[in-house]
Coordinates of C-alpha atoms and ligand atoms in Angstrom, one line a residue:
X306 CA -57.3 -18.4 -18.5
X307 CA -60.9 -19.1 -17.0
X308 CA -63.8 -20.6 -18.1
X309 CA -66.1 -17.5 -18.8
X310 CA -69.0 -18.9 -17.0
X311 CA -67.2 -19.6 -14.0
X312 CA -67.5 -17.3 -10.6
X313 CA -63.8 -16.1 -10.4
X314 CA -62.1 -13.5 -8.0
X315 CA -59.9 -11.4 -8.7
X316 CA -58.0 -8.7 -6.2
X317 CA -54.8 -6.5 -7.8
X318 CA -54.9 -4.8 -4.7
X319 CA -55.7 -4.6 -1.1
X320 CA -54.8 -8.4 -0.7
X321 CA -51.2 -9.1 0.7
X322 CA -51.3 -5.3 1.9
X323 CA -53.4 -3.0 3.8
X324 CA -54.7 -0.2 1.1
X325 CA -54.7 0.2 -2.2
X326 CA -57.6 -2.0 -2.4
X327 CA -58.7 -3.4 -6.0
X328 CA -61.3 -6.5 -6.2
X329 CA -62.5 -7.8 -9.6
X330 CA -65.5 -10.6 -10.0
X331 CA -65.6 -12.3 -13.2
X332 CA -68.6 -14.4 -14.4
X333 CA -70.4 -14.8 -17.7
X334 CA -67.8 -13.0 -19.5
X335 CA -68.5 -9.6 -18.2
X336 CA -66.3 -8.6 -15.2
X337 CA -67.3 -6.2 -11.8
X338 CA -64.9 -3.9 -10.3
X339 CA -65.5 -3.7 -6.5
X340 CA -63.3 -0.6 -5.1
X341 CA -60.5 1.2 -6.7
X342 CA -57.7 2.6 -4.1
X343 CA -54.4 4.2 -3.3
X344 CA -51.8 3.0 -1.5
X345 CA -49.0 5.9 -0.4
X346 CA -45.4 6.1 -1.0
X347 CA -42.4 5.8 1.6
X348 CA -38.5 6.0 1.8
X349 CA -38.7 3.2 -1.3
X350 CA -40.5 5.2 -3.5
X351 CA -38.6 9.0 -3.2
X352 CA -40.8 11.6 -4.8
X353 CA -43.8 9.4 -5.2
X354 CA -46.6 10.6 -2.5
X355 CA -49.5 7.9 -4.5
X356 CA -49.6 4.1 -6.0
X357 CA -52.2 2.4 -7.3
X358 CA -52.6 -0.8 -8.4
X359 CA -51.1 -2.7 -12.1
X360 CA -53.6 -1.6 -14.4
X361 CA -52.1 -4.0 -17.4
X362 CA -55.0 -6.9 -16.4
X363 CA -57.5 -3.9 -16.5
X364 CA -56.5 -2.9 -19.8
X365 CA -56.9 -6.7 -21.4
X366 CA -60.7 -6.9 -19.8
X367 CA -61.8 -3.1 -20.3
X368 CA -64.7 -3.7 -23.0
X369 CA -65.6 -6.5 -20.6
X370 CA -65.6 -4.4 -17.5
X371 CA -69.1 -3.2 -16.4
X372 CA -68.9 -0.8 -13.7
X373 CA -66.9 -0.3 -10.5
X374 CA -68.7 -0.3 -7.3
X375 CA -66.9 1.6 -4.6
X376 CA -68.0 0.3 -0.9
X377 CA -67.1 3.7 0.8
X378 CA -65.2 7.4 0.4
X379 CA -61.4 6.2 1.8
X380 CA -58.9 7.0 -0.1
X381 CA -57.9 3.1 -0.1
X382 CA -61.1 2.2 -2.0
X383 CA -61.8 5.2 -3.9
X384 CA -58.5 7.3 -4.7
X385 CA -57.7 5.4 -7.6
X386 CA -60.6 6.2 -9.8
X387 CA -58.6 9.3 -11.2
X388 CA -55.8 8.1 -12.2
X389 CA -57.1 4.7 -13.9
X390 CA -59.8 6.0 -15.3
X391 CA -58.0 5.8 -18.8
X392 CA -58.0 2.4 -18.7
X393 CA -61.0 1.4 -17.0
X394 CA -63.6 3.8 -18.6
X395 CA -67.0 2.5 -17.0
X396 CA -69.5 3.6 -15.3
X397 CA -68.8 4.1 -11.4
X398 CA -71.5 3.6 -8.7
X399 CA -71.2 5.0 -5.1
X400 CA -73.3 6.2 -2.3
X401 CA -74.1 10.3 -2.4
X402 CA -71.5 11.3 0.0
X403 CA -68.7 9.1 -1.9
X404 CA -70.1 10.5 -4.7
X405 CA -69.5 13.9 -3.9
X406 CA -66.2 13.2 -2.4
X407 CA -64.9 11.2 -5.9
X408 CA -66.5 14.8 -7.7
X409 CA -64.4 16.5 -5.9
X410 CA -61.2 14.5 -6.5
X411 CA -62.2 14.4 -10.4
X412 CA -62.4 17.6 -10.6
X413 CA -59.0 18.3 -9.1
X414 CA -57.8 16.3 -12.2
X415 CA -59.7 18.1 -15.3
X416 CA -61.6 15.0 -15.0
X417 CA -65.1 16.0 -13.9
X418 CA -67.2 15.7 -16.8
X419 CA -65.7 12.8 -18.4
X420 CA -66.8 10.5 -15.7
X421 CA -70.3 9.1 -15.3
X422 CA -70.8 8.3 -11.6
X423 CA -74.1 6.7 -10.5
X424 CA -75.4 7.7 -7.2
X425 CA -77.0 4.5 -5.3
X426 CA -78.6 4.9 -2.3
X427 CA -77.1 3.2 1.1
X428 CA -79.2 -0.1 1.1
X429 CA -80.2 -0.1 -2.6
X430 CA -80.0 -1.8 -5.7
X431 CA -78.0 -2.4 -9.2
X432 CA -78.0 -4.2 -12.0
X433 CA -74.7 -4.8 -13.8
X434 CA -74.4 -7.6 -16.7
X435 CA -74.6 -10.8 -14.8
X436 CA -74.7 -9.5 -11.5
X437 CA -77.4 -8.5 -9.0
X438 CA -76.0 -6.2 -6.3
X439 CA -77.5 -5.3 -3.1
X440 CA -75.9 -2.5 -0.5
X441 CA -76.3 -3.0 2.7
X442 CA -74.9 -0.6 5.8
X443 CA -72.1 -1.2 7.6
X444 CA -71.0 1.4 10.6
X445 CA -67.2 2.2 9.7
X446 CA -65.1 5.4 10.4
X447 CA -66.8 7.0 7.2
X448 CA -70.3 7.9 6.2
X449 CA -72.2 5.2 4.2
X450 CA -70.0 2.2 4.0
X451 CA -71.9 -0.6 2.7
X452 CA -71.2 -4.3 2.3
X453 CA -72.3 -5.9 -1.3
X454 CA -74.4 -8.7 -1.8
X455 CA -73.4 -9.7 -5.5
X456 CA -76.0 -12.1 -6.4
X457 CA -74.9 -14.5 -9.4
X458 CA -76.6 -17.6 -11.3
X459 CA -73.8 -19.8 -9.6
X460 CA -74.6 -18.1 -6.3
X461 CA -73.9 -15.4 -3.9
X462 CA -71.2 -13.3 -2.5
X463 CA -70.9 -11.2 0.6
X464 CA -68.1 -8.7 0.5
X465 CA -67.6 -6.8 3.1
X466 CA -64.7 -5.0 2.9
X467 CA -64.4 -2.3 5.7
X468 CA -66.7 -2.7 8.8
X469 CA -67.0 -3.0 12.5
X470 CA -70.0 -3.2 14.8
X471 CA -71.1 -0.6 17.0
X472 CA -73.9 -0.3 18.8
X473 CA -74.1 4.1 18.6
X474 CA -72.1 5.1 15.5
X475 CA -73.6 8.8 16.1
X476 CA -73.4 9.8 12.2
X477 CA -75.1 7.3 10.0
X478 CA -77.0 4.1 10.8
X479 CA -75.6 0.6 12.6
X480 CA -74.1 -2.3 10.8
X481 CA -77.3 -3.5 9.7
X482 CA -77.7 -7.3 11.4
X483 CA -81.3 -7.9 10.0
X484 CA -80.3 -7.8 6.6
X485 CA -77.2 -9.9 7.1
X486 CA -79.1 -12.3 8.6
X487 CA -81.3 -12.3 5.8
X488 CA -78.6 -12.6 3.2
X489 CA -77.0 -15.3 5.3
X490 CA -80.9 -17.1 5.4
X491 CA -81.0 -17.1 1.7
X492 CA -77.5 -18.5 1.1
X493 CA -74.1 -17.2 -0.2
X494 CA -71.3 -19.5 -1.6
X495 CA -68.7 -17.0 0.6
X496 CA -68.0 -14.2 2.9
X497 CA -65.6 -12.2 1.8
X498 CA -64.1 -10.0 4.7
X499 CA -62.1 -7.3 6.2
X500 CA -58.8 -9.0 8.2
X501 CA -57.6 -5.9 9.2
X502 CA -58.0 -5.9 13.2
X503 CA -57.6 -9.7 13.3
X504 CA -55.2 -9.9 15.6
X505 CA -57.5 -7.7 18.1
X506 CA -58.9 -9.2 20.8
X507 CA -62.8 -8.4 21.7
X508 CA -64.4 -5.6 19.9
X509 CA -63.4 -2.3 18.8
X510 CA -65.2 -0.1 20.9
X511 CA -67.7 2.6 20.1
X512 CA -68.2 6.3 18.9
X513 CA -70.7 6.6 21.7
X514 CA -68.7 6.3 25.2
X515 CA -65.7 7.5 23.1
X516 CA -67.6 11.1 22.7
X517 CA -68.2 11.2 26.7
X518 CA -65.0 10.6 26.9
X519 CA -63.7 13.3 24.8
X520 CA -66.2 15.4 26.8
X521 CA -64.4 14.6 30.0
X522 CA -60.9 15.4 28.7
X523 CA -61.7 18.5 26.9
X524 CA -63.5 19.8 29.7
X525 CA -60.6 19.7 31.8
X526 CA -58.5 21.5 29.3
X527 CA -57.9 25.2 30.4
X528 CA -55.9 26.4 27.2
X529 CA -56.3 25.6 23.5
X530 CA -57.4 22.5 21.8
X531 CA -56.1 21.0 18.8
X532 CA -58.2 17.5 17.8
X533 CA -56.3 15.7 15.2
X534 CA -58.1 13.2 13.2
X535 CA -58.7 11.8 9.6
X536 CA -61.2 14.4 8.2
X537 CA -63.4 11.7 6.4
X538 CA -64.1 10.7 10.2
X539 CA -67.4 12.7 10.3
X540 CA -68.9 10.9 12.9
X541 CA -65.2 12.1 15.2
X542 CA -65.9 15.3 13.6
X543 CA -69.8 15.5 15.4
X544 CA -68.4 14.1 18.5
X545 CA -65.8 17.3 17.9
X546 CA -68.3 20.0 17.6
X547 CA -70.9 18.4 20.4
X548 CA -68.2 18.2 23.0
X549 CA -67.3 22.0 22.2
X550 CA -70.6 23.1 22.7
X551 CA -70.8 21.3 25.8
X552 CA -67.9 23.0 26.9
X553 CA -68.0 26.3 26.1
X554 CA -66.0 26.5 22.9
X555 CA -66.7 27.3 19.7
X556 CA -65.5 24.8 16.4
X557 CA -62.4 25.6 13.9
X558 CA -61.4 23.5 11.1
X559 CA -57.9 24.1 10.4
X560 CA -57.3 22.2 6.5
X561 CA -58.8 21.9 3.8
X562 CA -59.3 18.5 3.7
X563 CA -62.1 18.6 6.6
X564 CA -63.6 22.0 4.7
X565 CA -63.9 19.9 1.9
X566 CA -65.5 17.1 4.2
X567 CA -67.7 19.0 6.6
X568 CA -69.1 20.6 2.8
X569 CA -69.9 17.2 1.4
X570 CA -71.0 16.1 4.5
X571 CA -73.7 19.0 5.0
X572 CA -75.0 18.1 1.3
X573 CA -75.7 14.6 2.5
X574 CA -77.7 15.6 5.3
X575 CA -75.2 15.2 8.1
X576 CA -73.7 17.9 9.9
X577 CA -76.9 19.6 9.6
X578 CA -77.8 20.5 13.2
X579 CA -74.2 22.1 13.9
X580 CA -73.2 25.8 14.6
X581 CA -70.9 27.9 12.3
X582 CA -67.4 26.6 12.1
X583 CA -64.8 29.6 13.0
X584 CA -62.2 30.7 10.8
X585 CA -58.6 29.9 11.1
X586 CA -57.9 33.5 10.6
X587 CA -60.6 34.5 13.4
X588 CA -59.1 32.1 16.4
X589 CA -56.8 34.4 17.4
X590 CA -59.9 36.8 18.7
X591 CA -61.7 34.2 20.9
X592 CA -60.4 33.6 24.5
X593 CA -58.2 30.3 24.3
X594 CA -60.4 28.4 26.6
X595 CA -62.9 28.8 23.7
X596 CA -60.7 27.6 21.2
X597 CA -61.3 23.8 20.0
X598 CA -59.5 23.1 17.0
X599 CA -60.1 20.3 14.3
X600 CA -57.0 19.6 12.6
X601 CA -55.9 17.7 9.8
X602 CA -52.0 15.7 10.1
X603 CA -52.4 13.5 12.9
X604 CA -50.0 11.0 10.9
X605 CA -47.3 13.6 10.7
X606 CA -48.0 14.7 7.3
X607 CA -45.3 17.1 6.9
X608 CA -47.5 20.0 5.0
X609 CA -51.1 19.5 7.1
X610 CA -51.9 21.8 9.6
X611 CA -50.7 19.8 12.7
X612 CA -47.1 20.2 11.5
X613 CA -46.9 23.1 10.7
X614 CA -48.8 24.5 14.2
X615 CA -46.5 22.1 15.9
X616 CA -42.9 23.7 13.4
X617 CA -44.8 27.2 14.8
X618 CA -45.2 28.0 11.1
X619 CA -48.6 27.8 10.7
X620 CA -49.9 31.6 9.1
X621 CA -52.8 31.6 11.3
X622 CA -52.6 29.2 14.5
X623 CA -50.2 29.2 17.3
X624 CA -50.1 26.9 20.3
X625 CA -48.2 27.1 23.5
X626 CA -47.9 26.2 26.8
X627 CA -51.1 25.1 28.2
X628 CA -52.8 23.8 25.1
X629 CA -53.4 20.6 24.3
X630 CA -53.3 18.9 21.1
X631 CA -55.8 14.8 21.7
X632 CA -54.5 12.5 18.8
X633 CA -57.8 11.0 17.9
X634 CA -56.5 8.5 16.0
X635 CA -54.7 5.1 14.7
X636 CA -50.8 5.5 14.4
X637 CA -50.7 3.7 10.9
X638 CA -47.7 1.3 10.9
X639 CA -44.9 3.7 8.9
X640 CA -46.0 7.0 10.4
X641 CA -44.2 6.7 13.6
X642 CA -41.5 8.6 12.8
X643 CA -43.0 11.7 11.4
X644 CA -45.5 11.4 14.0
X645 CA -43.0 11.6 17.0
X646 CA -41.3 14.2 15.1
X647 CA -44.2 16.1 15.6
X648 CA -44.8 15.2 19.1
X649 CA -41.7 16.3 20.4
X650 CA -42.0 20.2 18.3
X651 CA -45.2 20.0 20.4
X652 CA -43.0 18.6 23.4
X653 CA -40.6 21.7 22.7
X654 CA -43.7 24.6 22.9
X655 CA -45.2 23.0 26.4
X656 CA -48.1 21.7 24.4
X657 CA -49.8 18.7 26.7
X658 CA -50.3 15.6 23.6
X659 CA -52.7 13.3 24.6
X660 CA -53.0 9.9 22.4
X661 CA -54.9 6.6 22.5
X662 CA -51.8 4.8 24.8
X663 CA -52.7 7.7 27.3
X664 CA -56.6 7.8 27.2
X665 CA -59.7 6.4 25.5
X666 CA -59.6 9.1 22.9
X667 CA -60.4 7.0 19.3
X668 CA -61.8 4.1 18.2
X669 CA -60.8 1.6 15.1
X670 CA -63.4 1.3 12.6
X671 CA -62.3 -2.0 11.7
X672 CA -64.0 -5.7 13.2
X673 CA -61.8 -7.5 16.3
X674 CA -62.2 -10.9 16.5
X675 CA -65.5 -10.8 18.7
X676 CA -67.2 -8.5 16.0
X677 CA -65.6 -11.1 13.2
X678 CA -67.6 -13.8 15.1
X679 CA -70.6 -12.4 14.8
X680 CA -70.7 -12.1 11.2
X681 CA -70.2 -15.4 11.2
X682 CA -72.9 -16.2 13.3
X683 CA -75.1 -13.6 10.9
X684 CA -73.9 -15.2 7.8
X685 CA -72.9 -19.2 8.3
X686 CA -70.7 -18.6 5.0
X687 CA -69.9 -22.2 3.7
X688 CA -66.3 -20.6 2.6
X689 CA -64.4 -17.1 3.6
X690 CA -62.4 -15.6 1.4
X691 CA -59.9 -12.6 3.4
X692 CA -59.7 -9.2 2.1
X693 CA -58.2 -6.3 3.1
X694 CA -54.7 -7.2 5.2
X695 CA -51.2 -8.0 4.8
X696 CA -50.3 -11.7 4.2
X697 CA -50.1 -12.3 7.9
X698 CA -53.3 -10.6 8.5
X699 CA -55.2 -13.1 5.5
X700 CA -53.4 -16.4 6.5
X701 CA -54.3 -15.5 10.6
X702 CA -58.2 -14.9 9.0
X703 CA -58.3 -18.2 7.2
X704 CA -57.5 -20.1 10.7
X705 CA -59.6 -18.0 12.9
X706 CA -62.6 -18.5 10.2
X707 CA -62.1 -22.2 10.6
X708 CA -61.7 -22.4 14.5
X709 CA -64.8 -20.5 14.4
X710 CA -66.7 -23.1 12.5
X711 CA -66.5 -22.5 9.0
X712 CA -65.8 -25.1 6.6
X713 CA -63.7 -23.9 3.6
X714 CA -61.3 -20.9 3.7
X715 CA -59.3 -19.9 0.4
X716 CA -57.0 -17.0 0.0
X717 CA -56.0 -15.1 -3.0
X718 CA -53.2 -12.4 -3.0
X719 CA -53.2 -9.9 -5.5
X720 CA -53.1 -11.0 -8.8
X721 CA -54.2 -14.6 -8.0
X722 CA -57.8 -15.6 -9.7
X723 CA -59.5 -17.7 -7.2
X724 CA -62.5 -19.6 -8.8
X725 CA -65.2 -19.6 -5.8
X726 CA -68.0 -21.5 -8.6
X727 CA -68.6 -24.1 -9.8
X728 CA -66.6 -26.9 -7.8
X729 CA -63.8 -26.9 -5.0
X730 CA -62.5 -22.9 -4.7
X731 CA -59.0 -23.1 -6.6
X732 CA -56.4 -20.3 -7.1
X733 CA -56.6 -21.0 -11.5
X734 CA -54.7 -18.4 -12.8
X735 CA -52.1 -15.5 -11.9
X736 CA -52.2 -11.9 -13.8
X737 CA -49.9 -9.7 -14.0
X738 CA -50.3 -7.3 -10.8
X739 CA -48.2 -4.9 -8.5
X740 CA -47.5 -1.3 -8.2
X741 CA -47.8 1.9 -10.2
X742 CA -46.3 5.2 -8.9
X743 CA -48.4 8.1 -9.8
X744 CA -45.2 10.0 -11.1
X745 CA -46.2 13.7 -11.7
X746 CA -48.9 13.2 -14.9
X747 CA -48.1 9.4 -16.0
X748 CA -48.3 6.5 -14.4
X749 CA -44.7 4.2 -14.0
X750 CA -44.4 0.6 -12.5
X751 CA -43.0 1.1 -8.8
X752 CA -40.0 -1.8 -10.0
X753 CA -39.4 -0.5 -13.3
X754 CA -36.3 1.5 -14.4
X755 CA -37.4 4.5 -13.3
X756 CA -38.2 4.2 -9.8
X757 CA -35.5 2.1 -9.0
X758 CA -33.1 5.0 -10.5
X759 CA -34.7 7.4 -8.7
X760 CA -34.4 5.5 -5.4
X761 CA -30.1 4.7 -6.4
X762 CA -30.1 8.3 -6.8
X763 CA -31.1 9.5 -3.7
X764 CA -29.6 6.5 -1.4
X765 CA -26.2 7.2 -3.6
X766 CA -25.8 9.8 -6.2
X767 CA -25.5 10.3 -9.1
X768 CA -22.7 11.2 -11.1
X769 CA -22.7 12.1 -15.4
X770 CA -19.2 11.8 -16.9
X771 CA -19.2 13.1 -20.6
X772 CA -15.8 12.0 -23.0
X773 CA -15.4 14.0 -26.6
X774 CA -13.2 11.9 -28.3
X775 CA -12.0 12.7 -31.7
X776 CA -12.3 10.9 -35.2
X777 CA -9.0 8.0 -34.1
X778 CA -10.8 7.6 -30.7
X779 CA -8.5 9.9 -29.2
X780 CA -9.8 12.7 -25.8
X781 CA -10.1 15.7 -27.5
X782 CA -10.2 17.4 -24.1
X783 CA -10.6 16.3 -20.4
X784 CA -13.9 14.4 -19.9
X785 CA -16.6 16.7 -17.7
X786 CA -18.0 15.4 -14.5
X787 CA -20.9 16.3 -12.3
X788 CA -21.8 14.3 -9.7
X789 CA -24.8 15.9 -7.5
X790 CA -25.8 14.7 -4.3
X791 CA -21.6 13.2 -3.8
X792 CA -19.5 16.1 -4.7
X793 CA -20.5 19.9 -3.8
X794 CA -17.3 21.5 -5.3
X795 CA -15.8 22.7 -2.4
X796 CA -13.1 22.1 -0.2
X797 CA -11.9 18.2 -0.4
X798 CA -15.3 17.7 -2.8
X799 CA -12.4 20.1 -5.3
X800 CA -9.5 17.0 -5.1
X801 CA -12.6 14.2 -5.2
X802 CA -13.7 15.8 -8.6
X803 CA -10.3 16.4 -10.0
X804 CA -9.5 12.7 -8.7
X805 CA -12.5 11.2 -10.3
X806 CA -11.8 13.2 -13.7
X807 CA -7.8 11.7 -13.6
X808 CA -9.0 8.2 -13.4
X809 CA -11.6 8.2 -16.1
X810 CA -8.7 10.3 -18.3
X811 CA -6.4 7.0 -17.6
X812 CA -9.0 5.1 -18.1
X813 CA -9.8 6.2 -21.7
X814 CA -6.1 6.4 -22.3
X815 CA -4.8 3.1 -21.2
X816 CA -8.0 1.5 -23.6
X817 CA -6.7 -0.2 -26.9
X818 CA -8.2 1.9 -30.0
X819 CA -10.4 -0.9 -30.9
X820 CA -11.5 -0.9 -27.3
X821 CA -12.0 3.2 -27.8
X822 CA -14.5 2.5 -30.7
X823 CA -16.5 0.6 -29.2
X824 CA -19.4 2.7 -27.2
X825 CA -20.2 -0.5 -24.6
X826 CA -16.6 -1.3 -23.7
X827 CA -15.8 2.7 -23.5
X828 CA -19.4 3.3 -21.0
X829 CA -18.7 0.3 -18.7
X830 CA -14.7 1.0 -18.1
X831 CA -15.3 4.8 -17.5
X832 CA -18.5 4.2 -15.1
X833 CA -15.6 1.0 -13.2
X834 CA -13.0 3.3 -13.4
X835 CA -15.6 6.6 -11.5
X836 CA -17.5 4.2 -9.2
X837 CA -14.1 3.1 -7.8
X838 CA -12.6 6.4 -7.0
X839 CA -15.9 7.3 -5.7
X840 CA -16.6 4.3 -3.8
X841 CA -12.4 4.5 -2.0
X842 CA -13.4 8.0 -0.7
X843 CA -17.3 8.3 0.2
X844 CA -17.7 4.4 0.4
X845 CA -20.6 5.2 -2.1
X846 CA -21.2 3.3 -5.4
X847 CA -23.6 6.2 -7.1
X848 CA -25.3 5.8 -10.3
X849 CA -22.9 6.7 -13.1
X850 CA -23.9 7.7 -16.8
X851 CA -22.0 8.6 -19.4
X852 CA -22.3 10.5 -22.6
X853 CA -19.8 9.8 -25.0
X854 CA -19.4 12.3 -28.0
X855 CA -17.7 11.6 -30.7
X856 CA -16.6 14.3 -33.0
Ligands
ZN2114 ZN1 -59.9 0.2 3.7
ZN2115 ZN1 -62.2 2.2 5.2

């Protein structure tokens, strides 16, 4: 496939879409994994809350595979790990407070002590087979997110998956231009870089006015206040607590996902200057002008806490008129809908909703085209290679690279191996890649049987005709039908059933015996002959299967 010395890359994920991300580098036979994420199900995928990426190419290189690297603690580059671990099975290197996060996850999954996760420092150093990698900090919306410089005998790479630039982070330290420029000065063969925000004019804006901001608005708040944001956010979660103390209120953290955070976060040395947090349970004794929530569910999750405050069925938090709930946060493309759902339950209680259309009340932690530029400027990459984006996001990269002055641009969507070294970068292979559901306890292909039943199911039915037929092929009694999620067994439902059951009686009858013997023949006419009667009343085709029993 390629020539083992060679420099290839490699993504299975993260690379025509925005999560799931999933980079491999191959060189010298031995193969680096950079990331491993999730990617979340929708209306497509019915019952399936978590993907991650194809692990088939994984499984063909494992003994080859010499560690995964992951750049930072989002879900899109770490929530993986758990559920391939079975076929990756190396080590895994991350920064303390990923660390502690991926512990955490691992542990959820009985899978804690099994694997062997190397704490690096933010800035420091690994060895790994063939390749020399060097952290470097980047500011982002989490703690410790670091680009890699993954030095090679055929050269160097950049990747810097997840990044922006700002001047005052507040948690953590600022992308870190010195040692870009450094990396840059020495040399690298290609940047490989985040596309998310490449459509964005300018910059993305920073932490620090956003906090004053926050100040402003929550100062002139006279009721509750509910802060939604992502509760790996810590930095949000700082400007959170310091704007409470400025204003007189005191800090809740309603869902366990930012318990779990503001824990790993205090272990890591941040967080370390802050009050108490209140309670859930205890809000209900403090005056409500000294009430400022944090909440989890500000995409509309249906079971986080901003739902069910905003459904009034929360066990401990109520809100009403004259609160406020600030949306400190990105509506991710999808969410709408369950997000104005809860917006207009909030509507319904007289709860004021503040968002980013209204006021400056978040910042993206991902690199607009002015911050892209200066990368650029800090690394004078011969070639850039786009990560992290949808196809429109890489291909719009690629020509904003080269208006920008740089030379080569090559893109490679998941499951393409690009080879960056030696010669002209090439797409040389194509693996086998997509999407696996994370169905209960196993893993199935998202366009495999499965899935795709379950999605026929729920869009139309399904219905399970059984025939008992006798030893000449003959009914021995009326074939039995249940068809949930088309008929109900009530009212009309009572004539559709009987209706359905006459047709596939006919059916059976009206076949020649040869016909009857034969299994095939017998399944296809009886799932024509239901389908048809379904489809004339409820203009639904539903799945149909039969069991046919022969006595
Ligand atoms: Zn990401
Ligand atoms: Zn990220």
């Amino acid at each position: 496939m390629n020539n083992p010395e060679d420099l290839v890359f490699l993504p299975l994920g993260g690379c025509g879409e925005i999560g799931m991300n999933l980079s491999l580098y191959g060189h010298d036979g031995a193969w680096l994994m950079v990331d491993c994420g999730v990617t979340f199900g929708d209306d497509l995928t019915p019952g399936i809350v978590v993907m991650v990426p194809d692990p088939a190419f994984l499984v063909e290189i494992a003994d080859k595979l010499v560690g995964v690297i992951v750049t930072h603690a989002h879900e899109d580059h770490i929530g993986g790990i758990p559920y391939l671990w079975r076929q990756m099975n190396c080590p895994v290197f991350a920064t303390p407070f990923a660390a502690g996060l991926l512990r955490r996850k691992l542990s959820e999954t009985g899978l804690e002590n099994a694997v062997p996760i190397n704490e690096v420092k933010p800035g420091g150093e690994i060895s790994l087979g063939p390749f020399d990698v060097s952290f470097v900090n980047l500011a982002h919306s989490v703690p410790e997110t670091q680009a890699l410089t993954i030095k090679t005998r055929l050269g160097n790479i950049l990747h810097a998956s997840d990044w922006k630039i700002d001047p005052e982070p507040l948690v953590g330290p600022c992308t870190d231009e010195s040692v870009l420029r450094a990396v840059g000065g020495e040399g690298v063969l290609a940047l490989m870089c985040d596309s998310t925000n490449v459509f964005v004019e300018g910059r993305s804006g920073s932490e620090g006015p956003l906090r004053d901001t926050l100040k402003k608005i929550v100062g002139d708040c006279a009721g509750k206040v509910a802060v939604a944001c992502f509760a790996s956010n810590v930095a949000r979660m700082e400007s959170c607590i310091r704007v409470a103390e400025d204003t007189g209120r005191r800090v809740a953290l309603i869902g366990r996902s930012l318990w779990r955070i503001a824990e790993i976060s205090k272990e890591c040395g941040y967080l370390s200057d802050c009050p108490e947090f209140v309670d859930a349970r205890d809000i209900g004794y403090l005056p409500r002008e000294e009430v400022l929530m944090l909440v989890t569910g500000s995409q509309g999750e249906s079971r986080a806490a901003l739902s069910r405050i905003a459904a009034d069925d929360h066990p401990d938090v109520t809100m009403s008129e004259g609160d406020t709930v600030i949306f400190s946060s990105r509506e991710i493309p999808g969410n709408e809908r369950a997000i104005g759902r809860v917006k207009n339950q909030l509507a319904r209680l007289n709860v004021n909703v503040i968002t980013e259309h209204e006021e400056f009340v978040h910042v993206s932690g991902h690199p607009a085209r002015a911050e892209l530029q200066d990368m650029y400027s800090w690394i004078e990459p011969p070639l850039l290679v786009p990560l992290h984006g949808e196809s429109r996001h890489l291909i719009e990269h690629c020509k904003f690279a080269r208006e920008n002055g740089i030379e080569k641009t090559a893109l490679a969507e998941n499951g393409e191996m690009l080879r960056l070294a030696p010669g002209e970068p090439e797409v040389i292979a194509q693996v086998q890649s997509g999407r696996y559901a994370v169905d209960g306890r196993r893993l199935v292909p998202v366009d495999g049987d499965v899935v795709r039943a379950r999605r026929r199911m729920t869009f139309s039915g399904v219905a399970v005709v059984t025939i008992v037929l006798d030893e000449d092929g003959v009914l021995l009694k009326n074939p039995i039908l249940s068809a949930p999620g088309i008929v109900d067994g009530v009212g009309e439902d009572v004539d559709l059933h009987q209706e359905a059951i006459l047709a596939i009686t006919d059916t059976v009858e009206e076949m020649s015996e040869r016909q009857r013997f034969d299994d095939d023949k017998l399944e296809r006419a009886v799932v024509r002959a239901a389908r048809q009667v379904f489809h004339a009343e409820t203009g639904r085709r539903p799945n149909v299967d039969v069991h046919v029993v022969r006595i």
